[in-house]
Short mmCIF file of C-alpha atoms in Angstrom, two decimals:
data_model
loop_
_atom_site.label_atom_id
_atom_site.label_comp_id
_atom_site.label_asym_id
_atom_site.label_seq_id
_atom_site.Cartn_x
_atom_site.Cartn_y
_atom_site.Cartn_z
CA UNK A 288 8.43 1.04 -15.56
CA UNK A 289 5.20 -0.89 -16.01
CA UNK A 290 1.64 0.28 -15.59
CA UNK A 291 -0.36 -2.02 -13.33
CA UNK A 292 -3.58 -2.18 -11.37
CA UNK A 293 -4.66 -3.51 -8.01
CA UNK A 294 -7.36 -5.86 -9.32
CA UNK A 295 -9.42 -5.88 -6.12
CA UNK A 296 -11.12 -3.01 -7.99
CA UNK A 297 -12.75 -5.67 -10.12
CA UNK A 298 -13.95 -7.94 -7.33
CA UNK A 299 -17.29 -8.48 -9.07
CA UNK A 300 -15.52 -9.98 -12.07
CA UNK A 301 -13.90 -13.39 -12.33
CA UNK A 302 -10.11 -13.51 -12.09
CA UNK A 303 -9.82 -14.00 -15.85
CA UNK A 304 -12.23 -11.14 -16.57
CA UNK A 305 -10.25 -8.86 -14.25
CA UNK A 306 -7.07 -9.73 -16.13
CA UNK A 307 -8.79 -8.96 -19.43
CA UNK A 308 -9.96 -5.59 -18.08
CA UNK A 309 -6.42 -4.73 -17.01
CA UNK A 310 -4.95 -5.81 -20.32
CA UNK A 311 -7.51 -3.89 -22.38
CA UNK A 312 -6.59 -0.66 -20.56
CA UNK A 313 -2.92 -1.04 -21.40
CA UNK A 314 -1.71 -2.47 -18.10
CA UNK A 315 1.28 -4.80 -18.10
CA UNK A 316 1.05 -5.98 -14.50
CA UNK A 317 -1.53 -6.87 -11.87
CA UNK A 318 -1.43 -6.70 -8.09
CA UNK A 319 -3.56 -9.42 -6.51
CA UNK A 320 -5.35 -9.33 -3.16
CA UNK A 321 -4.89 -12.60 -1.27
CA UNK A 322 -6.58 -12.08 2.10
CA UNK A 323 -7.03 -9.79 5.15
CA UNK A 324 -8.49 -6.35 4.27
CA UNK A 325 -8.20 -6.71 0.45
CA UNK A 326 -10.26 -9.90 0.64
CA UNK A 327 -10.12 -13.06 -1.44
CA UNK A 328 -12.44 -12.35 -4.38
CA UNK A 329 -9.84 -13.62 -6.84
CA UNK A 330 -7.23 -15.53 -4.85
CA UNK A 331 -7.34 -17.00 -1.35
CA UNK A 332 -3.72 -17.67 -0.41
CA UNK A 333 -4.52 -20.03 2.43
CA UNK A 334 -7.06 -22.02 0.42
CA UNK A 335 -4.86 -22.71 -2.60
CA UNK A 336 -1.38 -22.84 -1.06
CA UNK A 337 -1.11 -26.60 -1.50
CA UNK A 338 -3.23 -26.81 -4.65
CA UNK A 339 -0.67 -26.99 -7.45
CA UNK A 340 -3.36 -27.10 -10.13
CA UNK A 341 -4.91 -23.85 -8.86
CA UNK A 342 -1.50 -22.19 -8.71
CA UNK A 343 -0.79 -23.33 -12.27
CA UNK A 344 -4.12 -21.86 -13.43
CA UNK A 345 -3.16 -18.48 -11.96
CA UNK A 346 0.22 -18.55 -13.68
CA UNK A 347 -1.27 -19.62 -17.01
CA UNK A 348 -4.04 -17.02 -16.87
CA UNK A 349 -1.52 -14.22 -16.24
CA UNK A 350 1.16 -15.46 -18.65
CA UNK A 351 -1.25 -16.13 -21.52
CA UNK A 352 -2.27 -12.47 -21.50
CA UNK A 353 1.31 -11.21 -21.51
CA UNK A 354 0.93 -9.83 -17.97
CA UNK A 355 3.07 -10.15 -14.86
CA UNK A 356 2.17 -10.12 -11.15
CA UNK A 357 3.73 -7.11 -9.49
CA UNK A 358 2.82 -8.15 -5.93
CA UNK A 359 0.47 -10.09 -3.69
CA UNK A 360 -1.37 -7.75 -1.32
CA UNK A 361 -2.34 -8.83 2.15
CA UNK A 362 -2.87 -5.47 3.86
CA UNK A 363 -3.77 -6.37 7.43
CA UNK A 364 -3.02 -5.79 11.11
CA UNK A 365 -1.04 -8.74 12.48
CA UNK A 366 -0.33 -6.69 15.63
CA UNK A 367 -4.01 -6.19 16.46
CA UNK A 368 -4.77 -6.58 20.20
CA UNK A 369 -7.68 -8.84 19.30
CA UNK A 370 -5.81 -12.13 19.05
CA UNK A 371 -8.28 -13.64 16.60
CA UNK A 372 -7.83 -10.76 14.16
CA UNK A 373 -4.06 -10.70 14.63
CA UNK A 374 -3.79 -14.45 14.09
CA UNK A 375 -6.00 -14.44 10.98
CA UNK A 376 -4.04 -11.59 9.38
CA UNK A 377 -0.73 -13.20 10.30
CA UNK A 378 -1.75 -16.53 8.79
CA UNK A 379 -2.93 -14.75 5.64
CA UNK A 380 0.45 -13.02 5.45
CA UNK A 381 2.41 -16.25 5.94
CA UNK A 382 0.37 -18.04 3.27
CA UNK A 383 0.78 -15.10 0.88
CA UNK A 384 4.57 -15.16 1.27
CA UNK A 385 4.62 -18.89 0.57
CA UNK A 386 2.26 -18.47 -2.39
CA UNK A 387 4.40 -15.63 -3.76
CA UNK A 388 7.40 -17.94 -3.77
CA UNK A 389 5.45 -20.59 -5.70
CA UNK A 390 4.21 -18.02 -8.21
CA UNK A 391 7.66 -16.49 -8.68
CA UNK A 392 6.51 -13.16 -7.23
CA UNK A 393 9.13 -11.33 -5.17
CA UNK A 394 6.99 -8.77 -3.31
CA UNK A 395 4.20 -9.00 -0.74
CA UNK A 396 2.45 -5.81 0.40
CA UNK A 397 0.92 -5.17 3.81
CA UNK A 398 0.65 -2.64 6.65
CA UNK A 399 3.00 -2.49 9.61
CA UNK A 400 0.08 -3.17 11.94
CA UNK A 401 -0.81 -1.37 15.15
CA UNK A 402 -1.08 -2.82 18.68
CA UNK A 403 -3.22 -1.52 21.48
CA UNK A 404 -1.81 0.58 24.30
CA UNK A 405 -0.90 -2.51 26.36
CA UNK A 406 -1.35 -6.27 26.47
CA UNK A 407 -4.81 -5.65 27.98
CA UNK A 408 -6.20 -3.63 25.05
CA UNK A 409 -9.22 -4.52 22.93
CA UNK A 410 -8.61 -2.06 20.08
CA UNK A 411 -5.55 -0.56 18.33
CA UNK A 412 -4.25 2.74 19.69
CA UNK A 413 -2.54 5.24 17.36
CA UNK A 414 -0.30 7.80 19.06
CA UNK A 415 -0.16 11.14 17.20
CA UNK A 416 1.50 13.49 19.70
CA UNK A 417 4.10 13.30 22.51
CA UNK A 418 2.05 14.78 25.35
CA UNK A 419 0.66 13.90 27.83
CA UNK A 420 3.72 11.72 28.51
CA UNK A 421 1.61 8.55 28.71
CA UNK A 422 1.59 8.57 24.92
CA UNK A 423 5.36 8.13 24.67
CA UNK A 424 5.22 5.22 27.11
CA UNK A 425 2.61 3.57 24.91
CA UNK A 426 4.62 4.23 21.75
CA UNK A 427 7.81 2.76 23.19
CA UNK A 428 5.94 -0.40 24.22
CA UNK A 429 4.29 -0.73 20.81
CA UNK A 430 7.58 -0.53 18.95
CA UNK A 431 10.00 -2.33 21.25
CA UNK A 432 7.80 -5.03 22.72
CA UNK A 433 5.48 -5.80 19.80
CA UNK A 434 6.36 -4.44 16.35
CA UNK A 435 10.12 -4.89 16.16
CA UNK A 436 10.16 -8.48 17.51
CA UNK A 437 7.31 -9.44 15.18
CA UNK A 438 8.85 -7.92 12.07
CA UNK A 439 12.32 -9.26 12.79
CA UNK A 440 10.80 -12.74 12.77
CA UNK A 441 8.84 -12.04 9.58
CA UNK A 442 11.90 -10.56 7.89
CA UNK A 443 13.81 -13.79 8.49
CA UNK A 444 10.83 -15.86 7.30
CA UNK A 445 10.45 -13.83 4.11
CA UNK A 446 14.17 -13.97 3.38
CA UNK A 447 13.98 -17.76 3.59
CA UNK A 448 11.30 -17.71 0.87
CA UNK A 449 12.99 -15.10 -1.33
CA UNK A 450 10.29 -12.51 -0.76
CA UNK A 451 10.47 -8.80 0.07
CA UNK A 452 7.88 -7.04 2.23
CA UNK A 453 6.54 -3.69 1.02
CA UNK A 454 4.95 -1.85 3.95
CA UNK A 455 2.39 0.78 2.98
CA UNK A 456 2.74 3.86 5.17
CA UNK A 457 -0.79 4.59 6.35
CA UNK A 458 -2.12 6.74 9.21
CA UNK A 459 -3.63 4.55 11.92
CA UNK A 460 -0.65 2.17 11.86
CA UNK A 461 2.83 2.38 13.39
CA UNK A 462 4.38 3.03 9.98
CA UNK A 463 2.65 6.10 8.54
CA UNK A 464 5.44 8.36 7.26
CA UNK A 465 9.04 8.33 6.03
CA UNK A 466 10.88 8.11 9.34
CA UNK A 467 8.69 5.33 10.72
CA UNK A 468 9.11 3.35 7.48
CA UNK A 469 12.87 3.71 7.66
CA UNK A 470 12.89 2.85 11.36
CA UNK A 471 11.13 -0.46 10.79
CA UNK A 472 13.51 -1.29 7.94
CA UNK A 473 16.57 -0.36 10.04
CA UNK A 474 15.52 -2.30 13.12
CA UNK A 475 13.77 -5.34 11.63
CA UNK A 476 15.49 -6.13 8.32
CA UNK A 477 16.49 -4.59 5.02
CA UNK A 478 14.20 -6.88 3.04
CA UNK A 479 11.42 -4.81 4.58
CA UNK A 480 10.75 -1.79 2.40
CA UNK A 481 7.89 0.40 1.23
CA UNK A 482 4.81 0.26 -0.94
CA UNK A 483 4.86 3.94 -1.86
CA UNK A 484 1.36 5.45 -1.95
CA UNK A 485 1.45 9.26 -2.28
CA UNK A 486 -2.26 9.63 -1.45
CA UNK A 487 -1.67 9.00 2.26
CA UNK A 488 1.26 11.41 2.31
CA UNK A 489 -0.52 14.33 0.65
CA UNK A 490 -3.13 14.76 3.34
CA UNK A 491 -0.56 14.62 6.14
CA UNK A 492 1.19 17.62 4.57
CA UNK A 493 4.15 15.64 3.25
CA UNK A 494 5.93 16.12 -0.08
CA UNK A 495 5.94 12.77 -1.92
CA UNK A 496 8.83 13.84 -4.17
CA UNK A 497 11.08 14.48 -1.18
CA UNK A 498 9.86 11.24 0.42
CA UNK A 499 10.95 9.28 -2.67
CA UNK A 500 14.40 10.83 -2.45
CA UNK A 501 14.69 9.93 1.24
CA UNK A 502 13.41 6.36 0.82
CA UNK A 503 15.48 5.56 -2.26
CA UNK A 504 16.05 1.84 -2.74
CA UNK A 505 13.64 1.03 0.09
CA UNK A 506 10.78 1.53 -2.39
CA UNK A 507 9.66 -1.92 -3.58
CA UNK A 508 6.28 -1.10 -5.12
CA UNK A 509 4.21 2.00 -5.97
CA UNK A 510 0.49 2.77 -5.82
CA UNK A 511 -1.05 5.42 -8.06
CA UNK A 512 -3.77 7.21 -6.13
CA UNK A 513 -4.34 10.93 -5.69
CA UNK A 514 -5.75 13.12 -2.91
CA UNK A 515 -7.68 16.37 -3.11
CA UNK A 516 -7.32 18.73 -0.16
CA UNK A 517 -10.35 20.92 0.59
CA UNK A 518 -8.80 24.26 1.55
CA UNK A 519 -11.77 25.61 3.55
CA UNK A 520 -12.46 22.46 5.55
CA UNK A 521 -8.77 22.05 6.26
CA UNK A 522 -8.46 25.69 7.33
CA UNK A 523 -11.30 25.13 9.78
CA UNK A 524 -10.48 21.66 11.10
CA UNK A 525 -7.02 20.54 10.01
CA UNK A 526 -6.36 17.17 8.41
CA UNK A 527 -7.09 14.73 11.23
CA UNK A 528 -10.57 14.11 9.89
CA UNK A 529 -12.74 11.27 11.20
CA UNK A 530 -15.81 12.01 9.07
CA UNK A 531 -16.93 9.18 6.77
CA UNK A 532 -15.18 9.09 3.40
CA UNK A 533 -18.60 9.45 1.78
CA UNK A 534 -19.10 12.89 3.37
CA UNK A 535 -17.10 14.49 0.59
CA UNK A 536 -18.41 18.06 0.88
CA UNK A 537 -17.41 18.36 4.53
CA UNK A 538 -14.17 16.39 4.68
CA UNK A 539 -10.73 18.01 4.80
CA UNK A 540 -9.49 15.66 2.08
CA UNK A 541 -10.77 12.95 -0.24
CA UNK A 542 -9.03 10.34 -2.36
CA UNK A 543 -9.20 10.97 -6.10
CA UNK A 544 -8.21 9.40 -9.37
CA UNK A 545 -4.69 10.39 -10.43
CA UNK A 546 -4.69 13.84 -12.01
CA UNK A 547 -7.76 15.00 -10.09
CA UNK A 548 -5.93 16.01 -6.94
CA UNK A 549 -2.59 17.08 -8.39
CA UNK A 550 -1.79 17.99 -11.97
CA UNK A 551 0.37 16.19 -14.49
CA UNK A 552 3.43 18.23 -13.49
CA UNK A 553 3.42 16.50 -10.11
CA UNK A 554 2.96 13.03 -11.60
CA UNK A 555 5.66 13.67 -14.20
CA UNK A 556 8.05 14.69 -11.44
CA UNK A 557 7.11 11.71 -9.29
CA UNK A 558 7.74 9.18 -12.06
CA UNK A 559 11.04 10.83 -12.96
CA UNK A 560 12.18 10.95 -9.33
CA UNK A 561 11.31 7.29 -8.87
CA UNK A 562 13.54 6.54 -11.85
CA UNK A 563 16.33 8.70 -10.42
CA UNK A 564 16.43 6.68 -7.17
CA UNK A 565 16.54 3.43 -9.14
CA UNK A 566 12.92 2.30 -9.12
CA UNK A 567 11.95 0.49 -12.32
CA UNK A 568 8.97 -1.51 -11.12
CA UNK A 569 5.20 -1.21 -11.42
CA UNK A 570 3.00 1.86 -10.95
CA UNK A 571 -0.15 0.13 -9.71
CA UNK A 572 -3.47 1.97 -10.01
CA UNK A 573 -5.60 1.92 -6.86
CA UNK A 574 -9.10 3.37 -7.02
CA UNK A 575 -10.80 4.87 -3.94
CA UNK A 576 -12.42 7.87 -5.63
CA UNK A 577 -15.82 8.56 -4.10
CA UNK A 578 -16.92 10.69 -7.06
CA UNK A 579 -16.03 8.43 -10.00
CA UNK A 580 -17.19 4.89 -10.66
CA UNK A 581 -14.56 2.16 -10.70
CA UNK A 582 -14.68 1.94 -14.48
CA UNK A 583 -14.43 5.69 -15.02
CA UNK A 584 -11.70 6.20 -12.45
CA UNK A 585 -9.62 3.25 -13.61
CA UNK A 586 -9.96 4.10 -17.31
CA UNK A 587 -8.97 7.73 -16.76
CA UNK A 588 -6.06 6.77 -14.50
CA UNK A 589 -4.77 4.21 -16.99
CA UNK A 590 -4.94 6.67 -19.90
CA UNK A 591 -3.28 9.42 -17.87
CA UNK A 592 -0.43 7.26 -16.55
CA UNK A 593 0.18 5.35 -19.76
CA UNK A 594 1.10 8.58 -21.48
CA UNK A 595 3.47 9.65 -18.72
CA UNK A 596 5.19 6.26 -18.43
CA UNK A 597 5.67 6.02 -22.19
CA UNK A 598 7.26 9.47 -22.29
CA UNK A 599 9.47 8.66 -19.30
CA UNK A 600 10.57 5.41 -20.95
CA UNK A 601 11.48 7.38 -24.06
CA UNK A 602 13.85 9.50 -21.99
CA UNK A 603 11.73 12.57 -21.34
CA UNK A 604 12.66 13.29 -17.73
CA UNK A 605 11.07 15.96 -15.54
CA UNK A 606 13.39 17.15 -12.82
CA UNK A 607 11.98 17.63 -9.33
#
């Protein structure tokens, strides 16, 4: 496995400086944001798609540092009921797939998206329970009339360009857990898989180790981000928490740097289990820790994970 980083963390740096920061911390791979929610601080897929010189500069900058590109990330909502947002995110996705092909990158990461409750909606609508029965009517429409047709078409498009889609399971979208990820893959195409991010699974009460076993070869990319559950706030209010992420003292959970939500025994087991199901790709650091600065969080995560990956590569397996 390779240690990598999602370089949107370093949006205030130039692309070359971000690569240098990654390399200096021991990373072997970078994940690049190319539009939609990750933004275009380093690479704008639509702007450079037909600029061969710009594409060559990206390749040369990465190659000259002995790095690889693990994925292009275009996390967005192409199913948004606001047609302008949906269209912009779709076009960013299309351009990112085409750019990935030109760069020789085989994976593009995004969200499944989330429609509204009908064709008349203004905002996305996330169904979290089966009653009142209106919710199931909405959910059926979202999947059968919007998501599956869209992703079947994108699956065929991506296959044409030799690119896999790694969907990040995230609450607030149709794909948010193991069964919804596998449903989309089953119904839309087997080149649609998962960007596995345990941080979003922890706070829903899921066991990431068991999720890895269930997903198996559907895992195309992995994010390294931790979550700390606040026992008292969760006991009082559960985990469906809409308070701002900055309200750390009162939230049920917060995102943390790896090792600050769960100990090294968990991360050892996760890396070993990923290996057991056949994953040999990148573990990409993502930083959303509200307590640590970007530099502190990234540096600590890189040091922590480098040690685990080196041991795992040397054959020291931890059984889950």
